[in-house]
Amino acid sequence: MRGLLNLFANASIFVLVAAAASQWPVHNDGYTGAVQWDHYSLSVNGRRTFVWSGEFHYWRIPVPEVWRDLLEKIKAAGFNTVSVYSHWAFHAPNNFTIDFETGARNIAKIFELATEIGLFVTLRGGPYVNAETTAGGFALWTTTGAYGGLRDNDPRYTAAWTPFTTRLNQIAAKYQVTEGGTILLQQIENEICCQRNKDGSLNTPLVEYMVALENNTRENDVIVPIITNAPNMNSKSWSTDYLPGPGEQDLYGVDSYPACWSCNLAECGQKEISFNVVNYHDHFDQVSPTQPSFIPEFQGGSYNPWGGPQGGCPANLGPEFVNVFYRHLAAERITMASLYMLYGGTNWGGFATNLVGTSYDYSAPIQESRQIADKYYETKILGFFFRAAQDLTMTDRVGYSTSYTTDPTVGVTELRNPETHAAFYVARHDISASQNITDFKVNVATSVGNLTIPQFSAPVRLSGRQSKVLVTDFRFGDRSLVYSTAEVLSHSVVDGKSVLALWLPAGESGELMIKGGSAKREVVSGTGGSFHQVGENLVVSYTQQTTQSVLQFDDFRVLLLSRAIAYRFWAPTLTNDPIVSPEQVVFATGPYLVRSLTLSDVTARVTGDLDGDTVLEVFAPAKVTRLEWNGKLVATHKTSYGSLKATLGKPGFNAAALQKSLTLSQWKYADALPERYAAYDDSKWVVADHMSTPNPSKPQTLPVLYADDYGFHTGVQIFRGRFNGSASAATLNVQGGTAFGWSAWLNGDYIGSFPGSASAASGSLTLSFANATLVSSGENVLTVVMDHSGHDQRADALLPRGILGASLVSTENTTFSKWTLAGNAGGESNIDPVRGVIAEGGLHAERLGWHLPGFDDTEWVTRSPSDGVENATIGFFRTTSHINLPRGYDASLELVLTAPAGSLLRAQLYVNGYQYGKFVPQIGHQIAFPVPPGILNVRGQNVVGLNLWSQTAAGAKVDVKWNVLGVYESAWDPGFDAGYLQPGWSEERLQFA
Ligand code: GAL
């Protein structure tokens, strides 16, 4: 390595590397010159771009007004792209409806918001998306088997997805970057393996499917590149550079979850969290050398499966993970990456697969509650760096070695731009999991020769799980840093002069060398460092204080920030161009969040959110003398060094005040399982009379009791079997997916339950009739209530939900004479197009719309969920809760459900008609259920409902409480009128009894 470094001092290496660059011409696949690429990076209208992206699922937050809040938070963290899965089932409730208009189905709104806010979009339209959503996003009516095994060239499947994909592509085409819109990339399918069979022959059914999806995309005028995401580095499919063949896509990428995609590490075969970074560059050099190295999904967190730790696993995936692993992406020469998830959200209604419960928080940078904290802030400071480090979009990876440093436990990756010769030295512990505190110096090759840095200050420090990007020949404006051991945070040009922000953890030392020096070298604020003239260049060495320092040089200034200050440092842009130049960046520090900054003459208008009193500091042009914060002029003073400061925050309203104002009382109650009685009138129910099924899994008894075969695909389903004659027990094998459960009653008497577990997808029980009363002459009715926990993903989406086998134990060979079943009201007919068919199941309360606003419960008795239900039955509780959040504030609220230890129950929580929580304490983990504005009326009435199903004769109780997670003074108004998202009860519901 030493040899290499010496070589670098010699100009000939520059020539060598430049020659290497020319072997990688910029190209496209013939669709548009607006989005092209080469070995180094993507170019958008000729500008090389580091695509820094995060995943967000609109269908997991079904409130378009809230998308703005989230997209603004994404933009504010320095991302330039947002990656979005669509969801076929959400848009196609049946095989004759495609809805891209109603409520949160209006996907165009996302493209419009992204355009306005300044984010590119990667649209990942499926039709299969995985995503731990029910059936992986397949339209639920395709799970019957009638459309074949799915994800292949079966004409029945092709006919099923074509209308959805066509419509989606037609909409997308209008919003491409080439049309003045924002869609930069499109993905077809998801992690689909493999283009070839083991013997190397083409996997024709799959290849033809990929070709058909691609053709549909192109035929509908999508011309931006189509990307493909490989599930791992083994399959090597669909790349134009590697065994090219039909079905290949423009840009190849690999998804990567090095620390396990699940909070249950056993799902990844790990006992403890792996903190080992992964080598990707060899793979990309082999499989996609003419393309940018691309990670379409990089671990933004982990999903929390049923039975996982309460609250997810944020500690495994916090700021340290962000710091080391996201810098490592750069070290691997990756210039396109998207964090999965950046905002996870909620599996409301029936959106979850059986794998996960209600929360899809994902321990992601933006929390399910929409709050931001350290993980977001740590991600932000790197996002700003990626935006400022233009030379990072074109680098060769010179190598990785521990010999770059004076400590053998620290390794460095050297990346070098072959055109500008700027270099990036990414340092980390060689064993990336190391918790050691290590001090060291680094050997770098710069335009002024080989140096061992720092030269004057205390050494560079890695405090345990930490990584640093040291820059050399870093260009900013007309100047450059020969090197900096402090990390570059951001670069802004104001009044034609650069402001460079650097950051370090407080107490660590940094050193920078300013090329060409500076006659002026003044510490204009805070405590500076020492200045050393070295030849023509000026070296500044310093120890980072907890406070900010401002250094003034001839024609630029440098801000030295601690990590804590950097966390609250913002770099809003004056443009909605996702590719941001430093002239369009203005620095602002202090607030919890800065959403936007605009300049108009002498006024800087800043919008954002506060979590307490804050000093806002804006580094605006000299002529700016007035500051507006969230639309109001604030008292401002100009600092001695020219920035503007204002103290923000009004005392008064806060989380405690909101918490105190919230009540949940005056609950009303009704029996919610009249179906258990033999006399219940189910004459309008579907008669389960199919004697065959297209499903490849054949039933154990007939008739077929698979709910999907009768058009019910989600939520609780109720089956009623009749028999005449004697029997002593029933044997029932029921399948609802892991974490499901079921209970049964005979003629109104409880006979038993399968309470479920995180691993059992089906449960078979023989339930004795000993404690039930049989009718000796006449009809007996067995009622089975099954909690459907969602469809499995991939090929297993076809695994049936319902009763696999039902028989009676009878000396007289008594058999069931008839079965009826109830699922969600209207089945696939989509009676509530706003909430949609995935929103609710077939509980009595749901079918009759008791959970909806406007239902009249005045005749109901007074009883609260904490009184609960006696015996094994189902009861529904309803109340109205008023919230009065003052204007100018945003709030994150959740409902917390608790039950006594040992409870066996299944509870579903409803807010204004939306099922926003599923609580199954015997399986765990989730007790707290955040509810977003729009589902919640933060300035108005809220109908809160709880369906409580006791799975034991001991009965069940649940305590329901509000918890205020946070209150913020905010530019974003959560008090919009969400009436259109909350259609109320209508008489039509009565027919579904
Ligand atoms: C990926 C998949 C995503 C999601 C993720 C785990 O493999 O593409 O859709 O399922 O795993 O959360």
Short mmCIF file of N, CA, C and O and ligand atoms in Angstrom, two decimals, residues 85 124 129-132 190-191 229 255 257 261 297 303 340 360 362 793-794, ligand 1:
data_model
loop_
_atom_site.label_atom_id
_atom_site.label_comp_id
_atom_site.label_asym_id
_atom_site.label_seq_id
_atom_site.Cartn_x
_atom_site.Cartn_y
_atom_site.Cartn_z
N TYR A 85 -43.08 1.67 -2.98
CA TYR A 85 -43.78 0.49 -3.48
C TYR A 85 -45.23 0.87 -3.72
O TYR A 85 -45.85 1.54 -2.87
N ARG A 124 -41.78 1.62 -7.46
CA ARG A 124 -41.63 0.16 -7.48
C ARG A 124 -43.05 -0.43 -7.50
O ARG A 124 -43.70 -0.59 -6.49
N VAL A 129 -44.70 -7.06 -4.54
CA VAL A 129 -43.75 -6.18 -3.85
C VAL A 129 -43.14 -6.77 -2.57
O VAL A 129 -42.17 -6.22 -2.05
N ASN A 130 -43.70 -7.83 -2.04
CA ASN A 130 -43.21 -8.43 -0.78
C ASN A 130 -43.59 -7.54 0.41
O ASN A 130 -44.74 -7.52 0.81
N ALA A 131 -42.62 -6.79 0.98
CA ALA A 131 -42.92 -5.70 1.91
C ALA A 131 -43.63 -6.10 3.20
O ALA A 131 -44.21 -5.26 3.88
N GLU A 132 -43.63 -7.39 3.52
CA GLU A 132 -44.35 -7.86 4.72
C GLU A 132 -45.79 -7.36 4.72
O GLU A 132 -46.37 -7.04 5.76
N ASN A 190 -40.07 -7.71 -7.78
CA ASN A 190 -39.29 -7.47 -6.58
C ASN A 190 -38.49 -8.71 -6.21
O ASN A 190 -39.07 -9.79 -6.00
N GLU A 191 -37.18 -8.55 -6.17
CA GLU A 191 -36.28 -9.63 -5.73
C GLU A 191 -36.63 -10.96 -6.38
O GLU A 191 -36.73 -11.98 -5.71
N ASN A 229 -33.99 -5.42 -8.47
CA ASN A 229 -33.32 -5.61 -7.17
C ASN A 229 -33.14 -7.09 -6.88
O ASN A 229 -34.10 -7.83 -6.70
N ASP A 255 -30.14 -5.96 -2.92
CA ASP A 255 -30.67 -5.56 -1.62
C ASP A 255 -29.78 -6.13 -0.51
O ASP A 255 -29.28 -7.24 -0.65
N TYR A 257 -29.28 -6.45 3.87
CA TYR A 257 -29.69 -6.25 5.27
C TYR A 257 -28.63 -6.91 6.17
O TYR A 257 -28.87 -7.96 6.76
N TRP A 261 -32.90 -8.46 8.64
CA TRP A 261 -34.11 -7.71 8.28
C TRP A 261 -35.20 -7.83 9.33
O TRP A 261 -36.21 -7.15 9.25
N GLU A 297 -32.29 -1.59 -1.86
CA GLU A 297 -32.77 -1.65 -0.47
C GLU A 297 -31.56 -1.87 0.41
O GLU A 297 -30.93 -2.94 0.36
N TYR A 303 -37.92 -5.11 10.48
CA TYR A 303 -39.32 -5.27 10.89
C TYR A 303 -39.37 -6.06 12.20
O TYR A 303 -38.44 -6.79 12.54
N TYR A 340 -34.34 1.01 3.29
CA TYR A 340 -35.61 0.33 3.50
C TYR A 340 -35.70 0.02 4.98
O TYR A 340 -34.91 -0.77 5.47
N TYR A 360 -45.35 -1.18 11.61
CA TYR A 360 -44.26 -1.34 10.65
C TYR A 360 -43.28 -0.19 10.86
O TYR A 360 -42.76 0.39 9.93
N TYR A 362 -40.39 -0.33 11.92
CA TYR A 362 -39.16 -0.78 11.28
C TYR A 362 -37.90 -0.24 11.97
O TYR A 362 -36.81 -0.30 11.44
N GLN A 793 -46.32 -14.47 1.98
CA GLN A 793 -45.73 -13.82 0.81
C GLN A 793 -45.30 -14.87 -0.23
O GLN A 793 -45.29 -16.05 0.03
N ARG A 794 -44.90 -14.35 -1.38
CA ARG A 794 -44.37 -15.15 -2.49
C ARG A 794 -45.36 -16.27 -2.86
O ARG A 794 -46.55 -16.07 -2.79
C1 GAL B 1 -36.70 -7.42 1.08
C2 GAL B 1 -37.94 -7.17 0.27
C3 GAL B 1 -38.79 -6.11 0.95
C4 GAL B 1 -38.99 -6.46 2.38
C5 GAL B 1 -37.64 -6.63 3.05
C6 GAL B 1 -37.69 -7.02 4.49
O1 GAL B 1 -36.07 -8.56 0.71
O2 GAL B 1 -37.62 -6.75 -1.03
O3 GAL B 1 -40.02 -6.04 0.29
O4 GAL B 1 -39.72 -7.62 2.47
O5 GAL B 1 -36.96 -7.65 2.42
O6 GAL B 1 -38.36 -6.09 5.24
#
